[in-house]
Coordinates of C-alpha atoms in Angstrom, one line a residue:
M1 CA -11.7 15.1 -19.2
V2 CA -8.8 12.9 -18.4
E3 CA -8.2 14.8 -15.1
F4 CA -11.2 13.1 -13.5
A5 CA -9.8 9.6 -14.0
S6 CA -7.3 10.2 -11.0
K7 CA -9.9 11.7 -8.7
I8 CA -12.2 10.4 -6.0
V9 CA -15.6 12.1 -5.8
L10 CA -18.2 11.9 -3.1
V11 CA -21.7 12.4 -4.5
T12 CA -24.6 12.9 -2.0
G13 CA -28.2 12.4 -3.0
A14 CA -27.0 10.0 -5.6
A15 CA -30.1 7.8 -5.8
S16 CA -31.9 10.1 -8.2
G17 CA -32.1 13.4 -9.9
V18 CA -29.1 15.7 -10.1
G19 CA -27.1 13.5 -7.8
A20 CA -27.6 10.4 -9.9
G21 CA -26.9 12.3 -13.1
T22 CA -23.7 13.8 -11.6
A23 CA -22.5 10.4 -10.5
K24 CA -23.0 8.9 -14.0
A25 CA -21.3 11.9 -15.6
F26 CA -18.2 11.4 -13.5
A27 CA -18.4 7.6 -14.0
K28 CA -17.9 8.1 -17.8
H29 CA -14.5 9.4 -17.0
G30 CA -13.4 6.5 -14.9
T31 CA -13.7 8.5 -11.7
R32 CA -13.7 6.6 -8.3
L33 CA -17.0 7.3 -6.7
C34 CA -18.5 7.3 -3.2
L35 CA -22.3 7.4 -3.5
V36 CA -24.5 8.4 -0.6
D37 CA -28.3 8.5 -0.2
R38 CA -31.1 7.3 2.1
D39 CA -32.9 5.5 -0.7
E40 CA -30.8 2.3 -0.8
E41 CA -32.8 0.7 -3.6
N42 CA -32.4 3.4 -6.1
L43 CA -28.8 4.1 -4.9
A44 CA -27.9 0.5 -5.9
K45 CA -29.4 1.2 -9.3
T46 CA -27.2 4.3 -9.7
E47 CA -24.2 2.3 -8.6
T48 CA -24.8 -0.4 -11.3
E49 CA -25.4 2.3 -14.0
C50 CA -22.1 4.0 -13.0
K51 CA -20.2 0.8 -13.2
N52 CA -21.7 0.1 -16.6
V53 CA -20.5 3.4 -18.0
G54 CA -16.9 3.1 -16.7
A55 CA -16.7 3.9 -13.0
E56 CA -13.9 2.1 -11.1
K57 CA -14.8 -0.4 -8.5
A58 CA -13.3 1.2 -5.1
S59 CA -15.2 -1.0 -2.6
F60 CA -14.9 -1.5 1.1
K61 CA -14.1 -5.1 0.4
D62 CA -10.9 -3.9 -1.3
F63 CA -10.2 -1.9 1.9
D64 CA -10.8 -4.8 4.2
D65 CA -8.8 -7.2 2.1
T66 CA -5.8 -4.9 1.9
Y67 CA -5.8 -4.1 5.6
N68 CA -6.3 -7.7 6.6
I69 CA -3.2 -8.7 4.7
N70 CA -1.0 -5.7 5.3
V71 CA -1.9 -4.6 8.8
R72 CA -4.1 -7.1 10.7
A73 CA -1.9 -10.1 9.9
P74 CA 1.4 -8.6 11.1
L75 CA -0.3 -7.3 14.2
F76 CA -1.8 -10.7 15.2
L77 CA 1.4 -12.6 14.3
T78 CA 3.4 -10.2 16.4
Q79 CA 1.1 -10.8 19.4
L80 CA 1.4 -14.5 19.0
A81 CA 5.2 -14.4 18.6
I82 CA 5.9 -12.2 21.6
P83 CA 6.4 -15.0 24.2
Y84 CA 8.9 -16.8 22.0
L85 CA 10.7 -13.7 20.9
E86 CA 11.1 -12.6 24.5
K87 CA 12.8 -15.9 25.4
T88 CA 15.2 -15.7 22.5
K89 CA 15.6 -11.9 22.3
G90 CA 14.5 -12.1 18.7
S91 CA 13.5 -9.4 16.3
I92 CA 10.7 -8.6 13.8
V93 CA 11.2 -7.1 10.3
N94 CA 8.0 -5.9 8.7
I95 CA 7.7 -5.4 5.0
S96 CA 6.4 -1.9 4.3
S97 CA 6.8 0.2 1.1
I98 CA 8.0 3.4 -0.3
A99 CA 4.3 4.3 -0.7
S100 CA 4.0 4.8 3.1
K101 CA 5.7 8.2 3.3
E102 CA 7.0 10.9 1.0
Y103 CA 6.0 9.1 -2.2
A104 CA 2.3 8.3 -2.6
D105 CA 0.4 7.0 -5.6
A106 CA -3.1 8.5 -6.1
S107 CA -4.2 5.3 -7.9
Q108 CA -3.2 3.2 -4.9
M109 CA -4.9 5.1 -2.0
I110 CA -5.8 2.0 0.2
Y111 CA -2.4 0.4 -0.3
C112 CA -0.6 3.6 0.6
M113 CA -2.7 4.0 3.7
S114 CA -2.1 0.4 4.8
K115 CA 1.7 0.7 4.4
S116 CA 1.6 4.0 6.5
S117 CA -0.1 1.9 9.2
V118 CA 2.7 -0.7 9.0
D119 CA 5.3 2.1 9.6
H120 CA 3.5 3.4 12.6
F121 CA 2.8 -0.1 13.9
T122 CA 6.5 -0.8 13.6
K123 CA 7.5 2.3 15.6
I124 CA 5.0 1.8 18.3
A125 CA 5.7 -1.9 18.6
A126 CA 9.4 -1.1 18.9
L127 CA 8.7 1.1 21.9
E128 CA 6.4 -1.3 23.6
L129 CA 8.6 -4.3 23.1
A130 CA 11.9 -2.7 23.9
K131 CA 11.5 -3.6 27.5
K132 CA 11.3 -7.2 26.6
G133 CA 14.5 -7.0 24.5
I134 CA 12.6 -7.4 21.2
R135 CA 13.6 -5.2 18.2
V136 CA 11.0 -4.2 15.6
N137 CA 12.0 -2.7 12.2
A138 CA 10.6 -2.4 8.7
V139 CA 12.0 -2.4 5.2
N140 CA 10.5 0.0 2.7
P141 CA 11.3 -1.0 -0.9
A142 CA 10.5 0.8 -4.1
F143 CA 9.0 -0.9 -7.1
M144 CA 10.4 -4.3 -7.8
K145 CA 9.9 -6.5 -10.9
T146 CA 8.3 -9.6 -9.2
N147 CA 6.0 -12.2 -10.6
I148 CA 2.9 -10.8 -9.0
F149 CA 3.1 -7.4 -10.6
Q150 CA 2.5 -9.0 -14.1
S151 CA -1.1 -9.8 -13.0
W152 CA -1.8 -6.1 -12.7
L153 CA -1.1 -5.5 -16.4
N154 CA -2.6 -6.5 -19.7
S155 CA 0.5 -7.7 -21.5
A156 CA 4.3 -8.3 -21.3
D157 CA 4.8 -5.1 -23.3
D158 CA 2.8 -3.2 -20.6
A159 CA 5.0 -4.8 -18.0
E160 CA 8.2 -3.8 -19.7
E161 CA 7.0 -0.3 -20.2
L162 CA 6.2 0.0 -16.5
V163 CA 9.6 -1.4 -15.5
Q164 CA 11.5 1.0 -17.8
G165 CA 9.4 4.0 -16.6
R166 CA 9.9 3.3 -12.9
A167 CA 13.6 2.8 -13.4
K168 CA 14.0 6.3 -14.8
L169 CA 12.7 7.7 -11.5
V170 CA 15.4 6.1 -9.3
P171 CA 18.3 8.7 -8.7
L172 CA 20.9 6.1 -7.7
G173 CA 21.8 4.4 -10.9
R174 CA 18.5 4.9 -12.6
K175 CA 17.5 1.2 -12.1
N176 CA 14.8 -0.7 -10.2
V177 CA 15.3 -2.3 -6.9
K178 CA 16.1 -6.0 -7.0
V179 CA 14.6 -8.6 -4.7
D180 CA 18.1 -9.4 -3.4
D181 CA 18.5 -5.7 -2.3
V182 CA 15.5 -6.1 -0.1
I183 CA 16.6 -9.5 1.2
N184 CA 20.0 -8.0 2.2
A185 CA 18.2 -5.3 4.2
I186 CA 16.0 -7.8 6.0
M187 CA 19.0 -10.0 6.8
F188 CA 20.9 -7.0 8.2
L189 CA 18.1 -5.8 10.4
A190 CA 17.5 -9.3 11.7
S191 CA 21.2 -9.8 12.5
D192 CA 23.2 -9.0 15.6
R193 CA 24.9 -6.3 13.6
A194 CA 21.7 -4.3 14.0
K195 CA 21.4 -5.0 17.8
M196 CA 20.9 -1.3 18.6
I197 CA 18.5 -0.6 15.7
T198 CA 14.8 -0.6 16.4
G199 CA 11.8 1.4 15.3
T200 CA 13.5 2.1 12.0
C201 CA 11.9 2.1 8.5
L202 CA 14.7 1.4 6.2
F203 CA 14.1 2.6 2.6
V204 CA 15.6 0.4 -0.1
D205 CA 14.8 2.6 -3.1
G206 CA 17.9 4.3 -4.5
A207 CA 16.6 7.6 -3.0
R208 CA 13.4 7.3 -5.0
H209 CA 11.3 8.6 -2.1
L210 CA 13.3 11.8 -1.9
T211 CA 12.3 12.9 -5.4
G212 CA 8.7 13.5 -4.6
I213 CA 7.5 12.2 -7.9

């Protein structure tokens, strides 16, 4: 049942009996599981057994790590920079993602949630800091072929297959976004040419987010 590999399942009473059996049955299909029970000792055993038969590891550590990097860090850095930005009438450009809005990837739930938070933070910060003369914007790129994405995959062949597959989904030219495309957007938003632009999430994706796929 391949369909279960993309789903997230909450199983209550998962420490024993039907609950434990149900959890392990879903685990065999690679399902992401959230297991709940008052019996912590046996619940831990069920968790281990589920991982052994194929369940993905969707842990709260993953959530914390992603939010610390994508949301907490920009928030704290902004707070620290405000006094200096106010003096210079500087601006902030956050790096968000196409995954924050119309396009979402079921296999990247936590990442998509974090980038949605970045978008809302950008807009609210823009309102709050406008009175200080500080602009806040974000750039939302589509998939890019960077060094880091190779670490997600098993081989160079897998990487090339992913690159070609994503390129076919981009309406404008049917090609992937380049790093320079994103840099150009950042430079524009940071420049005086964008002096009346704030609270904007600028999609650099060749209209990819408009396709809904």
